[in-house]
Coordinates of C-alpha atoms and ligand atoms in Angstrom, one line a residue:
M1 CA -6.1 -9.1 -38.7
T2 CA -5.1 -12.0 -36.6
A3 CA -7.8 -13.4 -34.5
I4 CA -6.4 -15.8 -31.9
P5 CA -8.9 -18.3 -30.6
T6 CA -9.1 -18.4 -26.8
P7 CA -9.7 -21.7 -25.0
N8 CA -13.0 -22.3 -23.3
L9 CA -14.6 -19.3 -24.9
P10 CA -16.8 -19.3 -27.9
E11 CA -15.7 -15.8 -29.0
T12 CA -12.4 -14.9 -30.6
Y13 CA -10.0 -12.4 -29.0
D14 CA -8.8 -9.9 -31.6
V15 CA -5.3 -9.3 -30.4
A16 CA -4.4 -7.1 -33.4
R17 CA -7.2 -4.7 -32.4
V18 CA -6.1 -4.7 -28.8
R19 CA -2.5 -3.9 -29.9
R20 CA -3.7 -0.8 -31.7
D21 CA -5.0 0.6 -28.4
F22 CA -1.4 0.7 -27.1
P23 CA 0.5 3.4 -29.1
I24 CA 3.9 2.6 -27.4
L25 CA 4.0 -0.9 -29.0
D26 CA 4.2 0.7 -32.5
Q27 CA 8.0 1.4 -32.5
R28 CA 11.3 -0.1 -33.3
I29 CA 14.1 -0.8 -30.8
H30 CA 17.6 -1.2 -32.3
G31 CA 15.9 -1.3 -35.6
Q32 CA 13.6 -4.3 -34.7
P33 CA 9.9 -4.2 -33.9
L34 CA 9.4 -3.8 -30.1
I35 CA 8.4 -7.1 -28.4
Y36 CA 7.4 -6.1 -24.9
L37 CA 7.5 -9.1 -22.5
D38 CA 8.2 -7.3 -19.2
N39 CA 4.6 -6.9 -18.2
A40 CA 5.1 -8.3 -14.7
A41 CA 7.3 -5.3 -14.0
T42 CA 4.9 -2.8 -15.5
A43 CA 2.3 -3.0 -18.2
Q44 CA 1.9 -0.6 -21.1
K45 CA -1.0 1.9 -21.1
P46 CA -3.9 2.0 -23.5
R47 CA -4.9 5.2 -25.3
A48 CA -8.0 5.3 -23.1
V49 CA -5.8 5.8 -20.0
L50 CA -3.5 8.3 -21.6
E51 CA -6.5 10.3 -22.9
A52 CA -8.4 10.3 -19.6
M53 CA -5.3 11.6 -17.7
D54 CA -4.7 14.3 -20.4
R55 CA -8.3 15.3 -20.4
Y56 CA -8.3 15.6 -16.6
Y57 CA -5.3 18.0 -16.7
R58 CA -6.9 20.0 -19.6
E59 CA -10.4 20.2 -18.3
A60 CA -10.7 19.5 -14.5
N61 CA -7.4 19.9 -12.7
A62 CA -7.8 21.3 -9.2
N63 CA -7.3 20.0 -5.7
V64 CA -9.9 17.7 -4.3
H65 CA -12.4 17.8 -1.4
R66 CA -11.9 21.3 0.0
G67 CA -12.8 23.5 -2.9
V68 CA -16.3 24.8 -3.7
H69 CA -15.4 26.0 -7.1
T70 CA -16.4 24.1 -10.2
L71 CA -13.0 22.6 -11.1
S72 CA -12.5 21.3 -7.6
E73 CA -15.9 19.7 -7.7
R74 CA -15.1 18.2 -11.0
A75 CA -11.8 16.9 -9.8
T76 CA -13.4 15.5 -6.6
A77 CA -16.1 13.8 -8.6
L78 CA -13.5 12.1 -10.9
Y79 CA -11.3 11.1 -7.9
E80 CA -14.2 9.7 -5.9
G81 CA -15.7 8.1 -9.1
A82 CA -12.4 6.1 -9.5
R83 CA -12.9 4.9 -5.9
D84 CA -16.4 3.6 -6.7
H85 CA -15.0 1.9 -9.8
V86 CA -12.3 0.1 -7.7
Q87 CA -15.0 -0.9 -5.2
A88 CA -17.1 -2.5 -7.9
F89 CA -14.0 -4.1 -9.6
L90 CA -13.0 -5.8 -6.3
N91 CA -16.6 -6.4 -5.2
A92 CA -15.8 -4.7 -1.9
R93 CA -18.9 -4.1 0.4
A94 CA -18.3 -0.3 0.7
R95 CA -16.3 2.5 -0.9
E96 CA -14.9 3.3 2.6
E97 CA -12.9 0.1 2.3
I98 CA -10.9 1.4 -0.7
I99 CA -7.8 3.4 0.3
F100 CA -5.7 5.0 -2.4
V101 CA -2.0 4.6 -1.8
R102 CA 1.1 4.8 -4.0
G103 CA 1.1 1.1 -4.8
T104 CA 1.3 -2.4 -3.4
T105 CA 4.5 -1.6 -1.4
E106 CA 2.9 1.4 0.3
A107 CA -0.3 -0.6 1.1
I108 CA 1.7 -3.4 2.8
N109 CA 3.8 -0.8 4.8
L110 CA 0.6 0.9 5.9
V111 CA -0.8 -2.4 7.2
A112 CA 2.5 -3.3 8.9
Q113 CA 2.8 0.1 10.6
S114 CA -0.8 0.8 11.4
Y115 CA -2.3 -2.6 12.0
A116 CA 0.6 -4.7 13.2
R117 CA 3.0 -2.4 15.0
P118 CA 0.6 -1.2 17.7
R119 CA -0.7 -4.7 18.3
L120 CA 2.2 -7.1 18.1
G121 CA 4.8 -8.0 20.7
P122 CA 7.2 -10.7 21.7
G123 CA 5.6 -14.2 21.3
D124 CA 3.5 -13.1 18.3
E125 CA 4.3 -14.4 14.8
I126 CA 3.9 -13.1 11.3
L127 CA 3.7 -15.8 8.7
I128 CA 4.8 -15.2 5.0
T129 CA 5.9 -17.6 2.4
H130 CA 9.2 -18.3 0.6
L131 CA 8.0 -16.9 -2.7
E132 CA 7.1 -13.4 -1.6
H133 CA 8.3 -10.2 -3.3
H134 CA 10.6 -8.1 -1.1
S135 CA 7.6 -5.7 -0.6
N136 CA 5.8 -8.5 1.2
T137 CA 8.8 -9.4 3.3
V138 CA 10.8 -6.4 4.3
P139 CA 7.9 -4.4 5.9
W140 CA 7.2 -7.4 8.1
Q141 CA 10.9 -7.8 9.0
M142 CA 10.8 -4.1 10.0
V143 CA 7.7 -4.5 12.2
C144 CA 9.3 -7.6 13.8
E145 CA 12.3 -5.5 14.8
Q146 CA 10.0 -2.8 16.1
T147 CA 7.8 -5.1 18.2
G148 CA 9.8 -8.2 19.0
A149 CA 7.4 -10.4 17.0
A150 CA 8.9 -13.3 15.0
L151 CA 8.8 -13.8 11.2
K152 CA 8.0 -17.3 10.1
V153 CA 8.3 -18.5 6.5
V154 CA 6.3 -21.2 4.8
P155 CA 8.6 -23.3 2.6
I156 CA 8.0 -24.0 -1.1
T157 CA 8.3 -27.2 -3.1
P158 CA 10.8 -27.6 -6.0
A159 CA 8.0 -26.7 -8.4
G160 CA 7.6 -23.4 -6.6
E161 CA 4.3 -24.1 -4.9
I162 CA 3.5 -23.4 -1.3
D163 CA 4.1 -26.5 0.9
H164 CA 0.6 -27.0 2.4
A165 CA 1.6 -29.4 5.1
A166 CA 4.2 -27.0 6.3
F167 CA 1.7 -24.2 6.2
G168 CA -0.6 -26.1 8.4
Q169 CA 2.2 -26.8 10.9
L170 CA 3.5 -23.2 11.0
L171 CA 0.0 -21.7 11.4
G172 CA -0.8 -21.6 15.1
P173 CA -2.3 -19.6 17.9
R174 CA 0.7 -17.2 17.8
T175 CA 0.2 -16.4 14.2
R176 CA -1.3 -12.9 14.1
I177 CA -0.9 -12.1 10.4
F178 CA -0.5 -14.3 7.3
A179 CA 0.7 -12.3 4.3
V180 CA 0.8 -14.1 0.9
A181 CA 1.2 -13.3 -2.8
H182 CA -1.8 -14.0 -4.9
V183 CA 0.6 -14.7 -7.8
S184 CA 4.4 -15.0 -7.6
N185 CA 6.1 -12.4 -9.8
A186 CA 9.3 -14.5 -9.9
L187 CA 7.7 -17.9 -10.7
G188 CA 4.2 -17.2 -11.9
T189 CA 2.7 -19.6 -9.3
V190 CA -0.9 -18.8 -8.6
N191 CA -1.5 -19.5 -4.9
P192 CA -4.8 -21.0 -3.7
V193 CA -5.5 -17.8 -1.8
A194 CA -9.1 -18.5 -0.9
E195 CA -8.2 -21.9 0.7
L196 CA -5.1 -20.4 2.5
T197 CA -7.2 -17.5 3.7
A198 CA -9.9 -19.7 5.1
Q199 CA -7.3 -21.8 6.9
A200 CA -5.4 -18.8 8.3
R201 CA -8.6 -17.0 9.5
A202 CA -9.9 -20.2 11.1
A203 CA -6.6 -20.2 13.1
G204 CA -7.3 -16.6 14.2
A205 CA -4.8 -14.8 11.9
M206 CA -5.5 -11.7 9.9
V207 CA -4.8 -12.2 6.2
L208 CA -3.2 -9.8 3.7
I209 CA -3.0 -10.8 0.1
D210 CA -0.4 -9.1 -2.1
G211 CA -2.4 -8.9 -5.3
A212 CA 0.2 -7.0 -7.4
Q213 CA 0.3 -9.9 -9.9
G214 CA -3.2 -11.1 -9.1
V215 CA -5.5 -8.4 -10.4
P216 CA -4.0 -8.3 -14.0
H217 CA -4.7 -12.0 -14.6
Q218 CA -8.0 -12.9 -13.0
R219 CA -11.2 -11.6 -11.5
V220 CA -10.7 -10.8 -7.8
D221 CA -13.7 -10.7 -5.4
V222 CA -12.5 -9.7 -2.0
Q223 CA -15.8 -10.8 -0.4
A224 CA -15.4 -14.3 -1.9
L225 CA -11.8 -14.4 -0.8
D226 CA -12.8 -13.3 2.6
C227 CA -9.4 -11.7 3.3
D228 CA -8.8 -8.8 5.6
F229 CA -6.5 -6.8 3.2
Y230 CA -5.9 -7.0 -0.5
A231 CA -3.2 -4.7 -2.1
F232 CA -2.4 -3.9 -5.7
S233 CA -0.7 -1.4 -8.0
A234 CA -2.4 0.3 -10.9
H235 CA 0.7 0.2 -13.2
K236 CA 0.6 -3.6 -13.6
L237 CA -3.0 -3.3 -14.6
Y238 CA -2.6 -0.9 -17.6
G239 CA -2.9 2.1 -15.3
P240 CA -0.4 4.8 -14.3
T241 CA 2.5 4.5 -11.8
G242 CA 2.1 6.4 -8.5
I243 CA -1.2 4.9 -7.4
G244 CA -2.4 1.7 -6.0
V245 CA -5.1 0.3 -3.7
L246 CA -5.4 -1.1 -0.2
Y247 CA -8.7 -2.8 0.3
G248 CA -9.3 -3.4 4.0
R249 CA -12.3 -4.9 5.8
R250 CA -14.1 -1.9 7.2
E251 CA -14.2 -2.9 10.9
V252 CA -10.4 -3.6 10.7
L253 CA -9.7 -0.2 9.1
E254 CA -11.9 1.6 11.6
A255 CA -9.9 0.1 14.5
M256 CA -6.5 1.2 13.0
P257 CA -4.8 4.5 13.7
P258 CA -3.8 6.7 10.8
W259 CA -0.4 6.0 9.4
Q260 CA 0.7 9.4 8.1
G261 CA -0.5 12.8 9.4
G262 CA -1.3 15.8 7.3
G263 CA -4.1 17.4 5.3
D264 CA -7.3 15.6 4.5
M265 CA -6.9 12.8 7.1
I266 CA -8.0 15.1 10.0
R267 CA -11.4 16.3 11.2
T268 CA -10.0 18.9 13.7
V269 CA -6.5 20.1 14.5
H270 CA -5.6 22.0 17.7
F271 CA -2.3 22.2 19.4
A272 CA -3.9 20.3 22.3
G273 CA -4.6 17.4 19.9
S274 CA -6.3 16.4 16.6
T275 CA -9.1 14.1 15.6
W276 CA -9.3 11.9 12.5
N277 CA -11.4 12.0 9.4
D278 CA -13.7 9.1 8.5
L279 CA -12.7 6.3 6.3
P280 CA -11.2 6.2 3.7
Y281 CA -9.7 9.7 4.2
K282 CA -8.1 8.8 7.5
F283 CA -5.5 7.0 5.5
E284 CA -5.1 9.5 2.7
A285 CA -2.9 12.3 4.1
G286 CA -2.0 15.1 1.7
T287 CA -3.0 15.9 -1.8
P288 CA -3.6 12.5 -3.5
A289 CA -2.6 11.3 -6.9
I290 CA -5.7 12.6 -8.6
A291 CA -4.8 12.3 -12.3
E292 CA -3.5 8.8 -11.5
A293 CA -6.8 7.8 -9.9
V294 CA -8.5 9.0 -13.0
G295 CA -6.1 6.9 -15.0
L296 CA -6.7 3.9 -12.8
G297 CA -10.5 4.3 -13.3
A298 CA -9.9 4.4 -17.1
A299 CA -7.7 1.3 -16.9
L300 CA -10.4 -0.6 -15.1
A301 CA -12.9 0.4 -17.7
Y302 CA -10.5 -0.7 -20.4
V303 CA -9.9 -4.1 -18.8
E304 CA -13.7 -4.6 -18.4
S305 CA -14.2 -3.7 -22.0
L306 CA -11.9 -6.6 -23.0
G307 CA -13.2 -8.8 -20.2
I308 CA -10.7 -10.0 -17.5
E309 CA -11.7 -13.6 -18.1
R310 CA -10.9 -13.2 -21.9
I311 CA -7.6 -11.6 -21.1
A312 CA -6.8 -14.4 -18.7
A313 CA -7.7 -17.0 -21.3
H314 CA -5.6 -15.3 -23.9
E315 CA -2.6 -15.2 -21.6
A316 CA -3.1 -18.8 -20.6
A317 CA -3.0 -19.9 -24.2
L318 CA 0.1 -17.8 -24.8
T319 CA 1.8 -19.1 -21.7
A320 CA 1.2 -22.7 -22.7
Y321 CA 2.6 -21.9 -26.2
A322 CA 5.7 -20.3 -24.6
L323 CA 6.3 -23.2 -22.3
E324 CA 6.1 -25.6 -25.2
R325 CA 8.5 -23.5 -27.5
L326 CA 10.9 -22.5 -24.8
G327 CA 11.0 -26.0 -23.4
A328 CA 12.4 -27.2 -26.7
I329 CA 15.5 -25.0 -26.5
P330 CA 18.5 -27.1 -25.5
G331 CA 20.1 -25.9 -22.2
L332 CA 17.0 -23.9 -21.1
R333 CA 15.8 -24.7 -17.6
F334 CA 12.5 -23.3 -16.2
I335 CA 12.6 -21.9 -12.7
G336 CA 9.2 -22.6 -11.3
T337 CA 6.9 -25.2 -12.7
A338 CA 3.8 -24.8 -10.7
R339 CA 0.6 -26.5 -12.0
D340 CA -1.4 -23.3 -11.6
R341 CA 0.5 -20.4 -13.1
A342 CA -0.2 -17.0 -14.5
G343 CA 1.5 -15.5 -17.6
V344 CA 5.0 -15.4 -16.1
V345 CA 7.8 -17.7 -17.3
S346 CA 11.2 -17.6 -15.5
F347 CA 14.2 -19.5 -16.9
V348 CA 17.9 -19.8 -17.1
L349 CA 20.0 -20.7 -20.2
D350 CA 23.1 -22.8 -19.7
G351 CA 26.3 -20.8 -20.1
V352 CA 24.6 -17.4 -20.5
H353 CA 24.1 -15.1 -17.5
P354 CA 20.6 -13.7 -17.4
H355 CA 21.8 -10.2 -17.5
D356 CA 23.8 -10.9 -20.8
L357 CA 20.7 -12.6 -22.1
G358 CA 18.6 -9.5 -21.3
T359 CA 21.0 -7.2 -23.2
I360 CA 21.3 -9.6 -26.2
L361 CA 17.5 -9.9 -26.4
D362 CA 17.1 -6.1 -26.2
H363 CA 19.3 -5.8 -29.3
A364 CA 16.7 -8.0 -31.0
G365 CA 13.9 -5.7 -29.8
V366 CA 12.8 -8.1 -27.2
A367 CA 12.2 -6.6 -23.7
I368 CA 12.4 -9.2 -20.9
R369 CA 13.5 -8.8 -17.3
A370 CA 16.7 -10.3 -16.0
G371 CA 17.5 -10.2 -12.3
H372 CA 16.3 -11.4 -8.9
H373 CA 12.9 -9.9 -9.5
C374 CA 12.9 -8.5 -5.9
A375 CA 12.6 -12.0 -4.7
M376 CA 16.2 -12.9 -3.6
P377 CA 15.0 -15.7 -1.3
V378 CA 13.4 -17.4 -4.3
M379 CA 16.8 -17.1 -6.1
D380 CA 18.5 -18.6 -3.1
F381 CA 16.0 -21.5 -3.1
Y382 CA 16.9 -22.4 -6.7
G383 CA 20.6 -21.7 -6.3
V384 CA 20.7 -19.1 -9.0
P385 CA 21.7 -15.4 -8.8
A386 CA 19.1 -14.3 -11.3
T387 CA 16.7 -15.6 -13.9
A388 CA 15.4 -14.3 -17.2
R389 CA 11.7 -13.7 -17.1
A390 CA 9.1 -13.2 -19.9
S391 CA 5.7 -12.1 -18.8
F392 CA 2.5 -11.7 -20.9
A393 CA -0.3 -9.1 -21.1
C394 CA -3.4 -8.7 -23.2
Y395 CA -1.5 -7.4 -26.2
N396 CA 1.1 -10.1 -26.6
T397 CA 0.9 -12.6 -29.5
R398 CA 2.3 -15.9 -30.5
G399 CA 4.5 -13.9 -32.8
D400 CA 6.0 -12.3 -29.7
V401 CA 6.8 -15.7 -28.3
D402 CA 8.4 -16.8 -31.7
A403 CA 10.5 -13.6 -31.6
L404 CA 11.7 -14.5 -28.1
V405 CA 12.6 -18.0 -29.1
T406 CA 14.5 -16.8 -32.2
A407 CA 16.4 -14.3 -30.1
L408 CA 17.2 -16.9 -27.5
E409 CA 18.5 -19.3 -30.2
G410 CA 20.7 -16.4 -31.4
A411 CA 22.0 -15.9 -27.9
R412 CA 22.8 -19.6 -27.5
K413 CA 24.8 -19.6 -30.7
L414 CA 26.7 -16.5 -29.7
F415 CA 27.7 -18.2 -26.5
G416 CA 28.9 -21.3 -28.2
G417 CA 25.6 -23.3 -28.2
R418 CA 26.4 -25.0 -24.9
G419 CA 23.8 -27.3 -23.4
Ligands
PMP501 N1 4.3 -7.7 -4.9 C1 4.5 -8.3 -6.1 C2 4.1 -9.8 -6.2 C3 5.0 -7.6 -7.2 O1 5.2 -8.2 -8.4 C4 5.4 -6.3 -7.0 C5 5.9 -5.5 -8.2 N2 7.0 -6.1 -8.9 C6 5.2 -5.7 -5.8 C7 4.6 -6.4 -4.8 C8 5.5 -4.2 -5.5 O2 4.7 -3.4 -6.3 P1 5.0 -1.9 -6.4 O3 6.4 -1.8 -6.8 O4 4.1 -1.4 -7.5 O5 4.7 -1.3 -5.1

């Protein structure tokens, strides 16, 4: 067994044992062992998550909340138990502040349509940054079109960090909402969200943090961050697709109208009018993703069993190793060189289009992402159509980085070794 020492921690992190928890990793792709380095797109699922969801369907499946029979009570207890788990994980004050949604994208659209749309008008401004994912850009563009509000964008520096001076200048009395990524999926930049939140709130703006890439890589405490909204997706945190979380400050959520109408979100329905259910159900219309909530709960338990700080330290060590090894490849240029970065490394290789690189690497069993990473403005900023991106998770090893480097060297030779 390989035990990789983690920096700043006395204990060792047994990555070989961690890998055994993920059955999908034990396979060959094009005859080569699978090296999965596309974790920022979605992470693989440990056995504990697969089994919890399977067990739910075998032993407890029923619809939640309305049933008095035993299975419905079981399903409800599991679904609501997952909510309690998320509350503890984010250190939210109350379980009513945890809304289950389809994912980060839906969470941001909910806030755009239910918080911003009824309140904003001409003269108001929504502030985002140049490194946002399309999910934290397009919903705001839509709400600006609907309300006449203006979208303002904080520029980034060549390293891919938020320009603080420009942020201070753009933040003003007209700024109603500041929406920012905790961690950039395209560049890996970790934004100083606590500081940015304090500054934005002091200026009177509401703050939404897109935590899609935040929760997998560090402990998140929404009370310490003091943000109004925090959004994340389960699937990037070793949980299933189809479920995510919108944390919202209780008094803010109370003041927002429902977004979607349907079952579960109502208290009474008459043709003359309907009344709304209490939080969090007001925002959960229709049958929810019950098995997925169970899977999310199991994923949180799994992450806690490893320790999020230990995962973060493991990923930091791997990222440092990857930067060192990739940096030695002739013709390779990093896109994004922020001082504070999570386990995401974006790069381009002279003479090889990132898409070709993705295909060549796949033939070597190495899964990376090639494209614009749903962050076209970031690509525009660096003047590239796309980048290749390797991103790390709790189960990746130095051997994975070595395999990536070997495959990249092979690609370079194939394309004539330019650069
Ligand atoms: N924001 C960021 C920073 C992301 O990385 C992603 C997923 N790539 C999203 C938002 C959207 O997440 P989802 O597709 O799960 O809704």
